[in-house]
Tab-separated table of C-alpha atoms and ligand atoms in Angstrom:
chain	number	residue	atom	x	y	z
A	1	MET	CA	16.826	-44.650	-75.265
A	2	TYR	CA	20.187	-43.351	-73.998
A	3	SER	CA	21.328	-41.842	-77.199
A	4	ASP	CA	19.311	-38.657	-77.177
A	5	PHE	CA	20.257	-37.877	-73.491
A	6	GLN	CA	23.618	-39.272	-73.993
A	7	LYS	CA	24.142	-36.187	-76.598
A	8	TYR	CA	22.810	-34.003	-73.994
A	9	LEU	CA	25.524	-35.310	-71.659
A	10	GLN	CA	28.599	-34.744	-73.736
A	11	THR	CA	27.209	-31.540	-74.973
A	12	THR	CA	27.345	-30.153	-71.463
A	13	LEU	CA	30.844	-32.185	-71.048
A	14	ALA	CA	32.119	-30.539	-73.671
A	15	GLU	CA	30.605	-26.879	-72.797
A	16	ILE	CA	32.693	-27.638	-69.281
A	17	ARG	CA	36.027	-28.256	-70.861
A	18	GLU	CA	35.397	-25.470	-73.520
A	19	ALA	CA	35.230	-23.509	-70.438
A	20	GLY	CA	38.030	-24.605	-68.820
A	21	LEU	CA	36.730	-25.772	-66.043
A	22	TYR	CA	36.646	-29.703	-65.799
A	23	LYS	CA	37.618	-31.282	-62.979
A	24	ASN	CA	40.491	-33.965	-63.381
A	25	GLU	CA	41.056	-36.010	-60.207
A	26	ARG	CA	45.110	-36.263	-59.903
A	27	VAL	CA	46.100	-39.758	-58.346
A	28	ILE	CA	48.453	-39.788	-54.917
A	29	ILE	CA	49.659	-43.044	-54.487
A	30	THR	CA	51.214	-42.207	-51.105
A	31	PRO	CA	49.488	-41.787	-47.472
A	32	GLN	CA	47.628	-38.066	-47.272
A	33	SER	CA	50.506	-36.187	-45.507
A	34	SER	CA	52.135	-33.154	-45.861
A	35	GLY	CA	54.779	-34.396	-48.325
A	36	ILE	CA	53.218	-36.880	-50.957
A	37	GLN	CA	54.109	-38.402	-54.065
A	38	VAL	CA	51.522	-38.500	-57.015
A	39	GLU	CA	51.012	-40.554	-60.173
A	40	GLY	CA	54.322	-40.493	-62.332
A	41	GLY	CA	56.378	-40.742	-59.222
A	42	LYS	CA	56.677	-36.893	-58.344
A	43	ASP	CA	57.024	-35.739	-54.859
A	44	VAL	CA	55.061	-32.607	-54.341
A	45	ILE	CA	54.216	-30.743	-50.708
A	46	ASN	CA	50.472	-30.594	-50.118
A	47	PHE	CA	48.514	-27.317	-49.342
A	48	CYS	CA	44.873	-28.863	-50.504
A	49	ALA	CA	44.310	-31.396	-47.521
A	50	ASN	CA	41.562	-30.633	-44.663
A	51	ASN	CA	44.610	-32.484	-42.961
A	52	TYR	CA	45.110	-29.861	-40.205
A	53	LEU	CA	46.012	-31.842	-37.516
A	54	GLY	CA	48.353	-33.731	-39.267
A	55	LEU	CA	46.762	-36.481	-38.261
A	56	ALA	CA	46.071	-38.639	-41.350
A	57	ASP	CA	48.905	-40.750	-41.502
A	58	ASN	CA	49.133	-40.782	-37.698
A	59	LYS	CA	50.709	-44.346	-36.325
A	60	GLU	CA	48.760	-43.840	-32.971
A	61	LEU	CA	45.308	-43.595	-34.649
A	62	ILE	CA	46.426	-46.568	-37.591
A	63	GLN	CA	47.558	-48.486	-34.728
A	64	ALA	CA	44.323	-47.827	-32.685
A	65	ALA	CA	42.401	-48.648	-36.095
A	66	LYS	CA	44.473	-52.095	-36.748
A	67	ASP	CA	43.858	-53.396	-32.855
A	68	ARG	CA	39.922	-52.575	-32.979
A	69	MET	CA	39.521	-54.150	-36.719
A	70	ASP	CA	41.556	-57.401	-35.174
A	71	ALA	CA	39.414	-57.013	-31.823
A	72	ARG	CA	35.696	-56.093	-33.287
A	73	GLY	CA	35.701	-57.240	-37.099
A	74	TYR	CA	35.324	-55.429	-40.513
A	75	GLY	CA	32.255	-53.542	-40.643
A	76	MET	CA	28.721	-53.615	-38.868
A	77	ALA	CA	26.377	-54.790	-41.758
A	78	SER	CA	23.504	-52.924	-39.828
A	79	VAL	CA	22.643	-49.206	-39.058
A	80	ARG	CA	22.931	-48.264	-35.435
A	81	PHE	CA	19.305	-49.575	-34.013
A	82	ILE	CA	19.324	-52.316	-35.299
A	83	CYS	CA	21.875	-54.508	-34.318
A	84	GLY	CA	25.029	-51.557	-35.338
A	85	THR	CA	25.926	-50.296	-32.262
A	86	GLN	CA	28.989	-51.417	-30.662
A	87	ASP	CA	30.275	-49.765	-27.229
A	88	THR	CA	33.390	-47.824	-29.164
A	89	HIS	CA	30.088	-45.990	-30.944
A	90	LYS	CA	29.116	-44.527	-27.570
A	91	MET	CA	32.689	-44.053	-26.098
A	92	LEU	CA	33.435	-41.451	-29.205
A	93	GLU	CA	29.773	-40.141	-28.927
A	94	LYS	CA	30.608	-39.487	-25.197
A	95	ALA	CA	34.407	-38.334	-25.983
A	96	ILE	CA	33.320	-35.992	-28.595
A	97	SER	CA	30.811	-34.186	-26.129
A	98	ASP	CA	33.409	-33.528	-23.578
A	99	PHE	CA	35.316	-32.132	-26.552
A	100	PHE	CA	32.724	-29.721	-27.154
A	101	GLY	CA	31.360	-29.336	-23.297
A	102	THR	CA	28.017	-30.524	-24.983
A	103	GLU	CA	25.318	-33.222	-23.452
A	104	ASP	CA	24.806	-35.457	-25.842
A	105	THR	CA	25.985	-36.473	-29.655
A	106	ILE	CA	24.860	-38.651	-32.540
A	107	LEU	CA	27.428	-40.269	-35.204
A	108	TYR	CA	26.773	-40.239	-39.045
A	109	ALA	CA	28.404	-41.893	-42.018
A	110	ALA	CA	29.633	-37.970	-42.960
A	111	CYS	CA	28.885	-34.449	-41.962
A	112	PHE	CA	27.325	-34.090	-45.226
A	113	ASP	CA	24.433	-36.819	-43.650
A	114	ALA	CA	24.439	-34.850	-40.178
A	115	ASN	CA	23.298	-31.752	-42.088
A	116	GLY	CA	21.311	-33.173	-44.000
A	117	GLY	CA	19.324	-35.566	-41.771
A	118	LEU	CA	19.238	-32.291	-38.988
A	119	PHE	CA	16.397	-30.468	-39.668
A	120	GLU	CA	13.486	-31.982	-41.188
A	121	PRO	CA	13.357	-34.411	-37.954
A	122	LEU	CA	13.437	-30.955	-35.807
A	123	LEU	CA	11.199	-28.540	-37.217
A	124	THR	CA	7.692	-28.156	-39.304
A	125	ALA	CA	6.094	-25.883	-41.550
A	126	GLU	CA	5.770	-23.404	-38.544
A	127	ASP	CA	9.250	-23.090	-37.875
A	128	ALA	CA	11.985	-20.892	-39.549
A	129	ILE	CA	15.533	-21.706	-40.401
A	130	ILE	CA	18.115	-18.437	-41.020
A	131	SER	CA	20.848	-19.370	-42.721
A	132	ASP	CA	23.889	-18.088	-44.070
A	133	ALA	CA	24.107	-17.040	-47.892
A	134	LEU	CA	27.463	-19.183	-48.077
A	135	ASN	CA	26.683	-22.440	-45.798
A	136	HIS	CA	28.415	-25.273	-46.924
A	137	ALA	CA	26.236	-27.630	-49.960
A	138	SER	CA	25.451	-29.956	-47.091
A	139	ILE	CA	23.301	-27.279	-44.790
A	140	ILE	CA	21.513	-26.108	-48.048
A	141	ASP	CA	20.554	-29.733	-49.049
A	142	GLY	CA	19.396	-30.031	-45.149
A	143	VAL	CA	17.381	-27.039	-45.206
A	144	ARG	CA	15.535	-27.909	-48.486
A	145	LEU	CA	14.365	-31.311	-47.148
A	146	CYS	CA	12.524	-29.647	-43.972
A	147	LYS	CA	9.500	-28.165	-44.504
A	148	ALA	CA	10.409	-24.512	-42.086
A	149	VAL	CA	10.213	-21.364	-44.028
A	150	ARG	CA	13.499	-20.171	-45.051
A	151	TYR	CA	15.106	-16.666	-44.602
A	152	ARG	CA	18.767	-15.926	-46.468
A	153	TYR	CA	21.151	-13.515	-44.737
A	154	ALA	CA	24.187	-12.091	-46.645
A	155	ASN	CA	27.669	-13.890	-45.292
A	156	GLY	CA	28.063	-12.754	-42.129
A	157	ASP	CA	25.869	-9.613	-42.257
A	158	MET	CA	24.436	-9.155	-38.762
A	159	ALA	CA	21.911	-6.081	-39.971
A	160	ASP	CA	20.572	-8.458	-42.348
A	161	LEU	CA	20.524	-11.247	-39.788
A	162	GLU	CA	18.533	-8.999	-37.743
A	163	LYS	CA	16.065	-7.956	-40.128
A	164	GLN	CA	15.363	-11.723	-41.441
A	165	LEU	CA	15.230	-12.654	-37.750
A	166	GLN	CA	12.675	-10.013	-37.451
A	167	ALA	CA	10.694	-11.294	-40.656
A	168	ALA	CA	11.172	-14.698	-38.593
A	169	GLN	CA	9.174	-13.928	-35.834
A	170	ALA	CA	5.761	-14.932	-37.708
A	171	GLN	CA	7.133	-18.378	-37.218
A	172	ARG	CA	6.964	-20.353	-34.301
A	173	PHE	CA	10.704	-21.657	-33.497
A	174	ARG	CA	13.364	-20.462	-35.322
A	175	ILE	CA	16.977	-21.490	-36.121
A	176	ILE	CA	20.122	-19.650	-37.250
A	177	ALA	CA	22.378	-22.057	-39.119
A	178	THR	CA	25.844	-21.033	-40.026
A	179	ASP	CA	29.289	-22.292	-40.714
A	180	GLY	CA	31.740	-22.025	-37.988
A	181	VAL	CA	34.407	-21.296	-40.644
A	182	PHE	CA	33.853	-20.389	-43.883
A	183	SER	CA	35.413	-22.925	-46.615
A	184	MET	CA	36.621	-20.647	-49.585
A	185	ASP	CA	37.312	-17.659	-47.393
A	186	GLY	CA	38.685	-18.959	-44.161
A	187	ASN	CA	36.825	-16.484	-42.031
A	188	VAL	CA	34.706	-17.312	-38.446
A	189	CYS	CA	31.472	-16.944	-38.215
A	190	PRO	CA	30.556	-13.893	-35.583
A	191	LEU	CA	29.472	-16.124	-33.277
A	192	ASP	CA	29.119	-13.594	-30.502
A	193	LYS	CA	26.797	-11.689	-32.743
A	194	ILE	CA	24.576	-13.955	-33.966
A	195	TYR	CA	24.328	-15.582	-30.163
A	196	GLU	CA	23.522	-12.002	-28.986
A	197	LEU	CA	21.073	-11.744	-31.755
A	198	ALA	CA	19.352	-15.102	-31.108
A	199	GLN	CA	18.551	-14.251	-27.311
A	200	LYS	CA	17.025	-11.226	-28.575
A	201	TYR	CA	14.796	-12.639	-31.057
A	202	ASN	CA	14.062	-15.838	-29.420
A	203	ALA	CA	16.099	-18.291	-31.444
A	204	LEU	CA	18.260	-21.380	-31.481
A	205	VAL	CA	21.172	-21.545	-33.064
A	206	MET	CA	23.477	-24.670	-35.306
A	207	VAL	CA	27.118	-24.082	-36.047
A	208	ASP	CA	28.976	-26.472	-38.612
A	209	GLU	CA	32.575	-27.033	-37.030
A	210	SER	CA	33.541	-28.651	-40.016
A	211	HIS	CA	36.570	-26.641	-40.621
A	212	SER	CA	36.708	-24.682	-37.246
A	213	ALA	CA	36.907	-27.599	-35.189
A	214	GLY	CA	40.233	-28.678	-34.036
A	215	VAL	CA	41.846	-25.340	-35.325
A	216	VAL	CA	40.225	-22.510	-34.089
A	217	GLY	CA	40.155	-21.031	-30.679
A	218	LYS	CA	43.015	-20.825	-28.508
A	219	THR	CA	43.212	-24.542	-27.651
A	220	GLY	CA	41.288	-25.710	-30.986
A	221	HIS	CA	37.953	-26.054	-29.456
A	222	GLY	CA	36.315	-24.580	-32.500
A	223	VAL	CA	34.186	-21.453	-32.453
A	224	THR	CA	32.324	-21.655	-29.529
A	225	GLU	CA	36.293	-21.547	-27.372
A	226	GLN	CA	36.876	-18.619	-29.374
A	227	TYR	CA	34.050	-16.375	-28.941
A	228	ASN	CA	33.719	-17.956	-24.729
A	229	LEU	CA	30.301	-19.786	-25.672
A	230	ARG	CA	31.237	-23.303	-24.619
A	231	GLY	CA	28.037	-24.813	-24.094
A	232	LYS	CA	25.642	-22.395	-25.241
A	233	ILE	CA	25.400	-23.307	-28.254
A	234	GLU	CA	22.237	-25.271	-28.942
A	235	ILE	CA	23.640	-27.589	-32.000
A	236	LEU	CA	27.156	-28.504	-33.354
A	237	THR	CA	27.839	-30.221	-36.502
A	238	GLY	CA	31.041	-31.721	-37.376
A	239	THR	CA	33.054	-34.229	-39.234
A	240	LEU	CA	35.875	-36.947	-38.702
A	241	GLY	CA	37.245	-36.312	-41.940
A	242	LYS	CA	39.339	-33.319	-41.761
A	243	ALA	CA	41.264	-32.093	-38.774
A	244	PHE	CA	39.794	-35.086	-36.605
A	245	GLY	CA	41.823	-37.523	-38.369
A	246	GLY	CA	40.551	-36.988	-41.881
A	247	SER	CA	38.989	-40.392	-42.423
A	248	VAL	CA	35.327	-40.451	-42.519
A	249	GLY	CA	32.375	-39.583	-40.071
A	250	GLY	CA	30.259	-36.790	-39.071
A	251	PHE	CA	28.188	-35.829	-35.857
A	252	THR	CA	25.726	-33.871	-34.574
A	253	THR	CA	26.460	-32.669	-30.525
A	254	GLY	CA	24.115	-30.206	-28.489
A	255	LYS	CA	21.142	-30.306	-26.478
A	256	LYS	CA	20.073	-33.973	-24.870
A	257	GLU	CA	16.531	-33.994	-26.392
A	258	ILE	CA	17.665	-32.967	-29.816
A	259	ILE	CA	20.035	-35.355	-30.055
A	260	ASP	CA	17.692	-37.752	-28.734
A	261	LEU	CA	14.813	-36.685	-31.341
A	262	LEU	CA	17.086	-37.295	-34.088
A	263	ARG	CA	17.811	-40.865	-33.123
A	264	GLN	CA	14.617	-41.460	-33.372
A	265	ARG	CA	13.969	-39.783	-36.753
A	266	SER	CA	16.736	-38.427	-38.328
A	267	ARG	CA	16.687	-40.311	-41.900
A	268	PRO	CA	20.276	-40.707	-42.459
A	269	TYR	CA	21.053	-42.131	-38.754
A	270	LEU	CA	18.184	-44.395	-39.493
A	271	PHE	CA	18.321	-45.639	-43.067
A	272	SER	CA	22.515	-45.879	-43.316
A	273	ASN	CA	25.040	-48.033	-42.134
A	274	SER	CA	26.791	-47.592	-38.792
A	275	ILE	CA	30.678	-46.246	-38.810
A	276	PRO	CA	33.217	-49.337	-38.991
A	277	PRO	CA	34.658	-50.302	-35.441
A	278	MET	CA	38.212	-49.290	-36.377
A	279	ILE	CA	37.249	-45.714	-37.469
A	280	ALA	CA	35.295	-45.204	-34.590
A	281	ALA	CA	38.139	-46.185	-32.322
A	282	ALA	CA	40.641	-43.876	-34.457
A	283	GLY	CA	38.339	-41.119	-33.730
A	284	LEU	CA	38.583	-41.970	-30.011
A	285	LYS	CA	41.873	-42.022	-29.716
A	286	THR	CA	42.183	-38.394	-32.230
A	287	PHE	CA	40.163	-37.102	-29.084
A	288	GLU	CA	42.298	-38.804	-26.514
A	289	LEU	CA	45.500	-37.418	-28.318
A	290	LEU	CA	43.878	-33.987	-28.301
A	291	THR	CA	43.334	-33.743	-24.898
A	292	ARG	CA	46.991	-34.531	-23.949
A	293	ASP	CA	48.264	-31.490	-24.698
A	294	ASN	CA	47.846	-28.797	-27.638
A	295	THR	CA	51.212	-29.478	-29.211
A	296	LEU	CA	49.458	-30.018	-32.535
A	297	GLN	CA	47.133	-27.121	-32.557
A	298	ASP	CA	49.908	-24.608	-31.237
A	299	ARG	CA	51.902	-25.593	-34.502
A	300	LEU	CA	48.576	-25.155	-36.621
A	301	HIS	CA	48.563	-21.894	-35.688
A	302	LYS	CA	52.521	-20.750	-35.861
A	303	ASN	CA	52.516	-22.634	-39.250
A	304	THR	CA	48.992	-20.454	-40.508
A	305	ASP	CA	50.579	-17.003	-39.091
A	306	TYR	CA	53.872	-17.457	-40.516
A	307	PHE	CA	52.305	-18.603	-44.382
A	308	VAL	CA	49.859	-15.908	-44.286
A	309	ALA	CA	52.481	-13.325	-43.007
A	310	LYS	CA	54.934	-14.000	-45.390
A	311	MET	CA	52.390	-14.380	-48.626
A	312	LYS	CA	51.215	-10.760	-47.699
A	313	ALA	CA	54.432	-9.526	-47.760
A	314	ALA	CA	55.257	-10.824	-50.766
A	315	GLY	CA	52.328	-8.756	-52.188
A	316	PHE	CA	49.663	-11.739	-52.994
A	317	ASP	CA	45.766	-10.737	-52.336
A	318	ILE	CA	45.148	-12.839	-49.274
A	319	LYS	CA	41.490	-12.884	-48.171
A	320	PRO	CA	41.448	-11.945	-44.116
A	321	THR	CA	41.351	-15.115	-42.343
A	322	GLN	CA	41.072	-16.679	-39.392
A	323	SER	CA	41.590	-20.277	-39.923
A	324	ALA	CA	43.806	-22.123	-41.456
A	325	ILE	CA	42.635	-21.208	-44.926
A	326	CYS	CA	44.672	-18.665	-46.903
A	327	ALA	CA	42.942	-18.006	-50.166
A	328	VAL	CA	45.093	-16.486	-52.605
A	329	MET	CA	42.680	-14.229	-54.825
A	330	LEU	CA	43.570	-14.240	-58.414
A	331	TYR	CA	39.971	-13.486	-59.574
A	332	ASP	CA	40.052	-15.263	-62.940
A	333	ALA	CA	38.817	-18.717	-63.537
A	334	ARG	CA	41.038	-19.762	-66.465
A	335	LEU	CA	44.551	-18.149	-63.995
A	336	SER	CA	43.547	-20.337	-61.245
A	337	GLN	CA	43.870	-23.585	-63.012
A	338	GLU	CA	46.974	-22.440	-64.839
A	339	PHE	CA	48.322	-20.988	-61.488
A	340	ALA	CA	47.647	-24.317	-59.711
A	341	ALA	CA	49.066	-26.351	-62.863
A	342	ALA	CA	52.513	-24.246	-62.630
A	343	LEU	CA	52.818	-24.792	-59.003
A	344	GLN	CA	52.582	-28.535	-59.107
A	345	GLU	CA	55.084	-28.310	-61.808
A	346	GLU	CA	57.707	-26.808	-58.905
A	347	GLY	CA	56.327	-29.371	-56.406
A	348	ILE	CA	53.598	-27.238	-55.000
A	349	TYR	CA	49.727	-29.332	-54.695
A	350	VAL	CA	46.936	-26.843	-54.484
A	351	THR	CA	43.969	-26.608	-56.087
A	352	GLY	CA	42.987	-23.154	-58.152
A	353	PHE	CA	38.623	-22.797	-57.452
A	354	TYR	CA	36.224	-20.560	-59.404
A	355	TYR	CA	32.475	-20.147	-60.322
A	356	PRO	CA	30.538	-21.726	-59.340
A	357	VAL	CA	32.571	-22.907	-56.058
A	358	VAL	CA	33.499	-19.365	-55.591
A	359	PRO	CA	31.193	-16.242	-56.632
A	360	GLN	CA	31.611	-15.300	-60.257
A	361	GLY	CA	34.929	-13.372	-61.078
A	362	GLN	CA	35.848	-14.441	-57.727
A	363	ALA	CA	38.645	-17.137	-58.658
A	364	ARG	CA	41.420	-18.277	-56.031
A	365	ILE	CA	44.204	-20.562	-55.132
A	366	ARG	CA	42.827	-21.943	-51.358
A	367	VAL	CA	46.139	-22.742	-49.434
A	368	GLN	CA	45.034	-24.852	-46.467
A	369	LEU	CA	47.993	-25.090	-43.390
A	370	SER	CA	48.795	-27.963	-41.608
A	371	ALA	CA	50.813	-28.915	-38.169
A	372	ALA	CA	52.028	-31.456	-40.239
A	373	HIS	CA	54.172	-28.987	-42.488
A	374	THR	CA	57.895	-27.989	-41.669
A	375	GLN	CA	59.762	-24.945	-41.628
A	376	GLU	CA	60.893	-25.750	-45.269
A	377	GLN	CA	57.634	-26.993	-46.592
A	378	LEU	CA	56.726	-23.343	-46.059
A	379	ASP	CA	59.576	-21.844	-47.367
A	380	LYS	CA	60.026	-23.814	-50.367
A	381	GLY	CA	55.976	-23.127	-51.167
A	382	ILE	CA	55.992	-19.197	-50.088
A	383	ALA	CA	59.037	-19.329	-52.506
A	384	ALA	CA	57.013	-21.243	-55.547
A	385	PHE	CA	54.201	-18.640	-54.957
A	386	ILE	CA	56.608	-16.030	-55.665
A	387	LYS	CA	58.109	-17.204	-58.368
A	388	VAL	CA	54.598	-18.313	-60.241
A	389	GLY	CA	53.296	-15.012	-59.356
A	390	LYS	CA	55.824	-13.030	-61.257
A	391	ALA	CA	55.864	-15.667	-64.097
A	392	LEU	CA	52.229	-15.170	-64.741
A	393	GLY	CA	52.070	-11.447	-63.827
A	394	VAL	CA	50.248	-11.709	-60.695
A	395	LEU	CA	53.081	-10.012	-58.758
A	396	LYS	CA	55.142	-7.519	-60.484
B	1	PLP	C1	33.823	-30.968	-45.295
B	1	PLP	C2	32.310	-30.510	-44.670
B	1	PLP	C3	31.288	-31.179	-44.923
B	1	PLP	C4	31.154	-32.082	-45.126
B	1	PLP	O1	31.644	-33.220	-44.341
B	1	PLP	P1	32.037	-34.848	-44.660
B	1	PLP	O2	31.970	-35.278	-43.547
B	1	PLP	O3	33.402	-35.300	-45.403
B	1	PLP	O4	30.903	-35.039	-45.257
B	1	PLP	C5	30.461	-30.198	-43.803
B	1	PLP	N1	30.230	-29.015	-43.543
B	1	PLP	C6	31.088	-28.263	-44.043
B	1	PLP	C7	31.389	-27.103	-43.278
B	1	PLP	C8	31.972	-28.749	-44.091
B	1	PLP	O5	33.333	-27.791	-44.168
């Protein structure tokens, strides 16, 4: 039985390799940080983690996790509603609500699950979801699992969104779904305009804050801070795997009744394990750190502005960004892989992205800045980009 299927798989894998698109995982042998060591012992500066606030190896978070593991054990061995809820989970949900100025929060094992389990419990075939074309895969999957009528608008295109909202007047309820920051370009969704259109056409709004929370807005409270819409958006989702510590865990936060119904009906919540107490405790410590002061967010903003300005001045084609993502456009898939490999030789760790992660002909290197980057690390990164850019004919 397996031999025919095996041949088919081998052919498919060979095609991926021949196209130069095979993803090899590079192995790191130190904690996640702005400076890491890869297998073989080489030290590299890391520019491709979602470690925006540099918390992935933070001592206070590690201690909080250790303390809670000693006090409350390793795992919950249960889903939340059977016997998987400790006080720490409730405290973390409260801390997330306070951070975003929302009414209530529900935790998931990952934001992928938060998005996957969001739409189906809330909407039926009578309703509509109007989704940005560049939304994250987990929103797309969540929408697929729901019977609501689907509408799609071009990325950040408000004229198109308005057209789709007009068409969606045929349905009972409407929800606009968007990423806060689009992870491949680093642009922020135009939430002020989205909110206006939502008012005009009687729609709810859902924003995935995965790449924006902790990053965007003057004090890093996300897109609702940036657009002065704190507490106004019905549904926000997010992750503990990026700015908020870089571990695992996701959440949906927003209106009380929405969160209540998700606790009753959301399948990844009902049928998947609770996050371990130590992860919840480290999450709680993260929000304590972020309400203490804005040192980390300020440093991230400063680092990002510096890096982007220097790269533009060097002549690189940089996508307009309003986040900690800096997309260095190369347009060619193979070149993006060669460029990333040459940078690694120079001690700079980045990833080249190409189709289908980005549109055909839009290959790039995505640089992600962190509050943990030192001035020296930033300067080394920029110098290496310029050296490789000249060697590969990207810069003159
Ligand atoms: C990373 C990401 C997710 C997935 O988050 P996990 O917690 O790692 O599952 C979901 N949505 C967006 C927009 C993301 O960038």
